[in-house]
Amino acid sequence: LTLHQMLLTLGASALDGLVYRQLAEAVEELMEDGDSVWFRQPVSLKLVAGYTKRVFCPIDLSTMALRLRNLYYRSLHVRSSPGGGGGGGSGKCQLNLHLSSVFGWQAFEADIRLMVFNAVSFNQPGSDIIASGKRLKQKLLQVLREHGTAVLP
């Protein structure tokens, strides 16, 4: 089944399918971008000591792509518990599905903003990682605008 067929099977509207297709295209574009090199895969907790002490809800582009495939952005409410990382199934970043699919693109946009916030929270000011993350965020927002999606400033 295509993503659009799965959404219709689950009772989603054709508009939901269009939004998901637009989001999938945005992730594909970002994964090919040179600025995404630091954000394509989850941060290795074995290689990056102390990451979960400053980043409570890790997010990366491959996780966002997986969330698209699993229809995660169809409806979403995130509740982050303090004091621990959300990667690797640790259960520290609690996810509850509640909101209507109208908010799917907003949850997607929130994830890209969270990804950059995490980079800023963990890395040294002025680092290449932060600069790449900020450029990547702007590129994603531009992709969403090009697809006719209203984004936050």
PDB file of N, CA, C and O in Angstrom, residues 39-87:
ATOM      1  N   PHE A  39      22.597  15.486  11.228  1.00  0.00           N
ATOM      2  CA  PHE A  39      21.221  15.276  11.679  1.00  0.00           C
ATOM      3  C   PHE A  39      20.528  14.102  11.003  1.00  0.00           C
ATOM      4  O   PHE A  39      19.351  13.876  11.217  1.00  0.00           O
ATOM      5  N   ARG A  40      21.252  13.327  10.222  1.00  0.00           N
ATOM      6  CA  ARG A  40      20.629  12.234   9.464  1.00  0.00           C
ATOM      7  C   ARG A  40      20.292  11.031  10.316  1.00  0.00           C
ATOM      8  O   ARG A  40      19.337  10.316  10.038  1.00  0.00           O
ATOM      9  N   GLN A  41      21.082  10.759  11.327  1.00  0.00           N
ATOM     10  CA  GLN A  41      20.910   9.595  12.192  1.00  0.00           C
ATOM     11  C   GLN A  41      20.908  10.040  13.649  1.00  0.00           C
ATOM     12  O   GLN A  41      21.411  11.106  13.987  1.00  0.00           O
ATOM     13  N   PRO A  42      20.376   9.188  14.560  1.00  0.00           N
ATOM     14  CA  PRO A  42      20.416   9.542  15.985  1.00  0.00           C
ATOM     15  C   PRO A  42      21.853   9.715  16.474  1.00  0.00           C
ATOM     16  O   PRO A  42      22.776   9.063  15.970  1.00  0.00           O
ATOM     17  N   VAL A  43      22.025  10.576  17.439  1.00  0.00           N
ATOM     18  CA  VAL A  43      23.333  10.759  18.068  1.00  0.00           C
ATOM     19  C   VAL A  43      23.685   9.459  18.782  1.00  0.00           C
ATOM     20  O   VAL A  43      22.864   8.898  19.515  1.00  0.00           O
ATOM     21  N   SER A  44      24.910   8.985  18.581  1.00  0.00           N
ATOM     22  CA  SER A  44      25.362   7.771  19.255  1.00  0.00           C
ATOM     23  C   SER A  44      25.650   8.089  20.719  1.00  0.00           C
ATOM     24  O   SER A  44      26.573   8.845  21.034  1.00  0.00           O
ATOM     25  N   LEU A  45      24.872   7.491  21.599  1.00  0.00           N
ATOM     26  CA  LEU A  45      25.053   7.749  23.030  1.00  0.00           C
ATOM     27  C   LEU A  45      26.339   7.123  23.557  1.00  0.00           C
ATOM     28  O   LEU A  45      26.846   7.527  24.598  1.00  0.00           O
ATOM     29  N   LYS A  46      26.878   6.152  22.824  1.00  0.00           N
ATOM     30  CA  LYS A  46      28.157   5.541  23.206  1.00  0.00           C
ATOM     31  C   LYS A  46      29.322   6.457  22.860  1.00  0.00           C
ATOM     32  O   LYS A  46      30.323   6.494  23.566  1.00  0.00           O
ATOM     33  N   LEU A  47      29.179   7.210  21.766  1.00  0.00           N
ATOM     34  CA  LEU A  47      30.265   8.066  21.307  1.00  0.00           C
ATOM     35  C   LEU A  47      30.196   9.488  21.846  1.00  0.00           C
ATOM     36  O   LEU A  47      31.211  10.176  21.905  1.00  0.00           O
ATOM     37  N   VAL A  48      29.017   9.924  22.228  1.00  0.00           N
ATOM     38  CA  VAL A  48      28.835  11.309  22.670  1.00  0.00           C
ATOM     39  C   VAL A  48      28.421  11.308  24.146  1.00  0.00           C
ATOM     40  O   VAL A  48      27.240  11.236  24.482  1.00  0.00           O
ATOM     41  N   ALA A  49      29.412  11.384  24.991  1.00  0.00           N
ATOM     42  CA  ALA A  49      29.170  11.337  26.436  1.00  0.00           C
ATOM     43  C   ALA A  49      28.377  12.558  26.899  1.00  0.00           C
ATOM     44  O   ALA A  49      28.598  13.673  26.428  1.00  0.00           O
ATOM     45  N   GLY A  50      27.448  12.341  27.788  1.00  0.00           N
ATOM     46  CA  GLY A  50      26.699  13.424  28.401  1.00  0.00           C
ATOM     47  C   GLY A  50      25.559  13.987  27.568  1.00  0.00           C
ATOM     48  O   GLY A  50      24.903  14.941  27.980  1.00  0.00           O
ATOM     49  N   TYR A  51      25.298  13.398  26.409  1.00  0.00           N
ATOM     50  CA  TYR A  51      24.265  13.949  25.533  1.00  0.00           C
ATOM     51  C   TYR A  51      22.895  13.968  26.210  1.00  0.00           C
ATOM     52  O   TYR A  51      22.181  14.967  26.154  1.00  0.00           O
ATOM     53  N   THR A  52      22.535  12.893  26.864  1.00  0.00           N
ATOM     54  CA  THR A  52      21.202  12.804  27.470  1.00  0.00           C
ATOM     55  C   THR A  52      21.071  13.642  28.742  1.00  0.00           C
ATOM     56  O   THR A  52      19.963  13.794  29.250  1.00  0.00           O
ATOM     57  N   LYS A  53      22.169  14.185  29.232  1.00  0.00           N
ATOM     58  CA  LYS A  53      22.076  15.078  30.389  1.00  0.00           C
ATOM     59  C   LYS A  53      21.593  16.467  29.982  1.00  0.00           C
ATOM     60  O   LYS A  53      21.058  17.197  30.807  1.00  0.00           O
ATOM     61  N   ARG A  54      21.777  16.812  28.693  1.00  0.00           N
ATOM     62  CA  ARG A  54      21.337  18.124  28.210  1.00  0.00           C
ATOM     63  C   ARG A  54      20.230  18.048  27.167  1.00  0.00           C
ATOM     64  O   ARG A  54      19.583  19.055  26.902  1.00  0.00           O
ATOM     65  N   VAL A  55      20.035  16.885  26.584  1.00  0.00           N
ATOM     66  CA  VAL A  55      19.026  16.715  25.533  1.00  0.00           C
ATOM     67  C   VAL A  55      18.017  15.677  26.006  1.00  0.00           C
ATOM     68  O   VAL A  55      18.340  14.499  26.133  1.00  0.00           O
ATOM     69  N   PHE A  56      16.804  16.123  26.285  1.00  0.00           N
ATOM     70  CA  PHE A  56      15.783  15.251  26.873  1.00  0.00           C
ATOM     71  C   PHE A  56      14.956  14.493  25.838  1.00  0.00           C
ATOM     72  O   PHE A  56      14.423  13.436  26.126  1.00  0.00           O
ATOM     73  N   CYS A  57      14.823  15.039  24.647  1.00  0.00           N
ATOM     74  CA  CYS A  57      14.043  14.396  23.581  1.00  0.00           C
ATOM     75  C   CYS A  57      14.849  14.437  22.279  1.00  0.00           C
ATOM     76  O   CYS A  57      14.634  15.297  21.435  1.00  0.00           O
ATOM     77  N   PRO A  58      15.773  13.503  22.110  1.00  0.00           N
ATOM     78  CA  PRO A  58      16.549  13.496  20.863  1.00  0.00           C
ATOM     79  C   PRO A  58      15.657  13.275  19.642  1.00  0.00           C
ATOM     80  O   PRO A  58      14.654  12.567  19.717  1.00  0.00           O
ATOM     81  N   ILE A  59      16.031  13.895  18.539  1.00  0.00           N
ATOM     82  CA  ILE A  59      15.296  13.743  17.279  1.00  0.00           C
ATOM     83  C   ILE A  59      16.296  13.928  16.143  1.00  0.00           C
ATOM     84  O   ILE A  59      17.263  14.668  16.286  1.00  0.00           O
ATOM     85  N   ASP A  60      16.076  13.244  15.042  1.00  0.00           N
ATOM     86  CA  ASP A  60      16.934  13.337  13.864  1.00  0.00           C
ATOM     87  C   ASP A  60      16.072  13.077  12.637  1.00  0.00           C
ATOM     88  O   ASP A  60      14.905  12.685  12.756  1.00  0.00           O
ATOM     89  N   LEU A  61      16.647  13.277  11.452  1.00  0.00           N
ATOM     90  CA  LEU A  61      15.879  13.135  10.224  1.00  0.00           C
ATOM     91  C   LEU A  61      15.432  11.701   9.965  1.00  0.00           C
ATOM     92  O   LEU A  61      14.328  11.477   9.474  1.00  0.00           O
ATOM     93  N   SER A  62      16.259  10.700  10.311  1.00  0.00           N
ATOM     94  CA  SER A  62      15.835   9.314  10.083  1.00  0.00           C
ATOM     95  C   SER A  62      14.664   8.952  10.991  1.00  0.00           C
ATOM     96  O   SER A  62      13.763   8.217  10.582  1.00  0.00           O
ATOM     97  N   THR A  63      14.644   9.489  12.196  1.00  0.00           N
ATOM     98  CA  THR A  63      13.512   9.262  13.103  1.00  0.00           C
ATOM     99  C   THR A  63      12.265   9.948  12.558  1.00  0.00           C
ATOM    100  O   THR A  63      11.162   9.390  12.606  1.00  0.00           O
ATOM    101  N   MET A  64      12.430  11.136  12.005  1.00  0.00           N
ATOM    102  CA  MET A  64      11.292  11.833  11.415  1.00  0.00           C
ATOM    103  C   MET A  64      10.748  11.057  10.212  1.00  0.00           C
ATOM    104  O   MET A  64       9.531  10.947  10.038  1.00  0.00           O
ATOM    105  N   ALA A  65      11.644  10.487   9.393  1.00  0.00           N
ATOM    106  CA  ALA A  65      11.205   9.679   8.251  1.00  0.00           C
ATOM    107  C   ALA A  65      10.454   8.444   8.737  1.00  0.00           C
ATOM    108  O   ALA A  65       9.414   8.074   8.172  1.00  0.00           O
ATOM    109  N   LEU A  66      10.959   7.813   9.789  1.00  0.00           N
ATOM    110  CA  LEU A  66      10.275   6.645  10.361  1.00  0.00           C
ATOM    111  C   LEU A  66       8.904   7.042  10.905  1.00  0.00           C
ATOM    112  O   LEU A  66       7.914   6.330  10.718  1.00  0.00           O
ATOM    113  N   ARG A  67       8.846   8.186  11.555  1.00  0.00           N
ATOM    114  CA  ARG A  67       7.562   8.673  12.077  1.00  0.00           C
ATOM    115  C   ARG A  67       6.566   8.908  10.945  1.00  0.00           C
ATOM    116  O   ARG A  67       5.375   8.649  11.098  1.00  0.00           O
ATOM    117  N   LEU A  68       7.044   9.390   9.816  1.00  0.00           N
ATOM    118  CA  LEU A  68       6.157   9.568   8.660  1.00  0.00           C
ATOM    119  C   LEU A  68       5.625   8.221   8.190  1.00  0.00           C
ATOM    120  O   LEU A  68       4.423   8.065   7.957  1.00  0.00           O
ATOM    121  N   ARG A  69       6.519   7.234   8.071  1.00  0.00           N
ATOM    122  CA  ARG A  69       6.088   5.902   7.617  1.00  0.00           C
ATOM    123  C   ARG A  69       5.099   5.268   8.592  1.00  0.00           C
ATOM    124  O   ARG A  69       4.218   4.522   8.190  1.00  0.00           O
ATOM    125  N   ASN A  70       5.259   5.551   9.886  1.00  0.00           N
ATOM    126  CA  ASN A  70       4.387   4.974  10.912  1.00  0.00           C
ATOM    127  C   ASN A  70       3.161   5.838  11.218  1.00  0.00           C
ATOM    128  O   ASN A  70       2.443   5.577  12.178  1.00  0.00           O
ATOM    129  N   LEU A  71       2.959   6.897  10.425  1.00  0.00           N
ATOM    130  CA  LEU A  71       1.810   7.803  10.566  1.00  0.00           C
ATOM    131  C   LEU A  71       1.787   8.523  11.916  1.00  0.00           C
ATOM    132  O   LEU A  71       0.736   8.925  12.397  1.00  0.00           O
ATOM    133  N   TYR A  72       2.937   8.695  12.487  1.00  0.00           N
ATOM    134  CA  TYR A  72       3.076   9.376  13.777  1.00  0.00           C
ATOM    135  C   TYR A  72       2.549  10.804  13.727  1.00  0.00           C
ATOM    136  O   TYR A  72       1.930  11.268  14.670  1.00  0.00           O
ATOM    137  N   TYR A  73       2.809  11.497  12.635  1.00  0.00           N
ATOM    138  CA  TYR A  73       2.417  12.903  12.547  1.00  0.00           C
ATOM    139  C   TYR A  73       0.942  13.093  12.248  1.00  0.00           C
ATOM    140  O   TYR A  73       0.472  14.219  12.163  1.00  0.00           O
ATOM    141  N   ARG A  74       0.196  12.007  12.122  1.00  0.00           N
ATOM    142  CA  ARG A  74      -1.243  12.124  11.881  1.00  0.00           C
ATOM    143  C   ARG A  74      -1.917  12.820  13.057  1.00  0.00           C
ATOM    144  O   ARG A  74      -2.832  13.603  12.904  1.00  0.00           O
ATOM    145  N   SER A  75      -1.476  12.496  14.259  1.00  0.00           N
ATOM    146  CA  SER A  75      -1.963  13.170  15.459  1.00  0.00           C
ATOM    147  C   SER A  75      -0.904  13.025  16.525  1.00  0.00           C
ATOM    148  O   SER A  75      -0.332  11.964  16.698  1.00  0.00           O
ATOM    149  N   LEU A  76      -0.647  14.087  17.243  1.00  0.00           N
ATOM    150  CA  LEU A  76       0.475  14.051  18.167  1.00  0.00           C
ATOM    151  C   LEU A  76       0.324  15.040  19.306  1.00  0.00           C
ATOM    152  O   LEU A  76      -0.134  16.146  19.137  1.00  0.00           O
ATOM    153  N   HIS A  77       0.717  14.564  20.473  1.00  0.00           N
ATOM    154  CA  HIS A  77       0.911  15.445  21.619  1.00  0.00           C
ATOM    155  C   HIS A  77       2.153  14.931  22.322  1.00  0.00           C
ATOM    156  O   HIS A  77       2.238  13.760  22.656  1.00  0.00           O
ATOM    157  N   VAL A  78       3.148  15.768  22.546  1.00  0.00           N
ATOM    158  CA  VAL A  78       4.392  15.333  23.177  1.00  0.00           C
ATOM    159  C   VAL A  78       4.441  15.849  24.608  1.00  0.00           C
ATOM    160  O   VAL A  78       4.167  17.007  24.877  1.00  0.00           O
ATOM    161  N   ARG A  79       4.803  14.954  25.503  1.00  0.00           N
ATOM    162  CA  ARG A  79       5.032  15.328  26.898  1.00  0.00           C
ATOM    163  C   ARG A  79       6.417  14.808  27.245  1.00  0.00           C
ATOM    164  O   ARG A  79       6.650  13.610  27.268  1.00  0.00           O
ATOM    165  N   SER A  80       7.341  15.705  27.508  1.00  0.00           N
ATOM    166  CA  SER A  80       8.701  15.316  27.830  1.00  0.00           C
ATOM    167  C   SER A  80       8.887  15.336  29.335  1.00  0.00           C
ATOM    168  O   SER A  80       8.604  16.333  29.994  1.00  0.00           O
ATOM    169  N   SER A  81       9.366  14.211  29.879  1.00  0.00           N
ATOM    170  CA  SER A  81       9.626  14.181  31.311  1.00  0.00           C
ATOM    171  C   SER A  81      11.043  14.664  31.560  1.00  0.00           C
ATOM    172  O   SER A  81      11.941  14.381  30.784  1.00  0.00           O
ATOM    173  N   PRO A  82      11.267  15.410  32.633  1.00  0.00           N
ATOM    174  CA  PRO A  82      12.594  15.947  32.894  1.00  0.00           C
ATOM    175  C   PRO A  82      13.569  14.852  33.326  1.00  0.00           C
ATOM    176  O   PRO A  82      13.167  13.824  33.836  1.00  0.00           O
ATOM    177  N   GLY A  83      14.844  15.114  33.041  1.00  0.00           N
ATOM    178  CA  GLY A  83      15.885  14.307  33.640  1.00  0.00           C
ATOM    179  C   GLY A  83      16.424  13.151  32.827  1.00  0.00           C
ATOM    180  O   GLY A  83      17.238  12.405  33.319  1.00  0.00           O
ATOM    181  N   GLY A  84      16.035  12.975  31.578  1.00  0.00           N
ATOM    182  CA  GLY A  84      16.633  11.858  30.851  1.00  0.00           C
ATOM    183  C   GLY A  84      16.363  11.915  29.378  1.00  0.00           C
ATOM    184  O   GLY A  84      15.437  12.552  28.940  1.00  0.00           O
ATOM    185  N   GLY A  85      17.172  11.190  28.635  1.00  0.00           N
ATOM    186  CA  GLY A  85      17.074  11.196  27.183  1.00  0.00           C
ATOM    187  C   GLY A  85      15.916  10.375  26.684  1.00  0.00           C
ATOM    188  O   GLY A  85      15.475   9.447  27.330  1.00  0.00           O
ATOM    189  N   GLY A  86      15.451  10.718  25.508  1.00  0.00           N
ATOM    190  CA  GLY A  86      14.317  10.018  24.930  1.00  0.00           C
ATOM    191  C   GLY A  86      14.712   9.002  23.885  1.00  0.00           C
ATOM    192  O   GLY A  86      13.875   8.289  23.375  1.00  0.00           O
ATOM    193  N   GLY A  87      15.977   8.903  23.563  1.00  0.00           N
ATOM    194  CA  GLY A  87      16.384   7.965  22.533  1.00  0.00           C
ATOM    195  C   GLY A  87      16.539   6.560  23.054  1.00  0.00           C
ATOM    196  O   GLY A  87      16.588   6.309  24.251  1.00  0.00           O
TER     197      GLY A  87
END
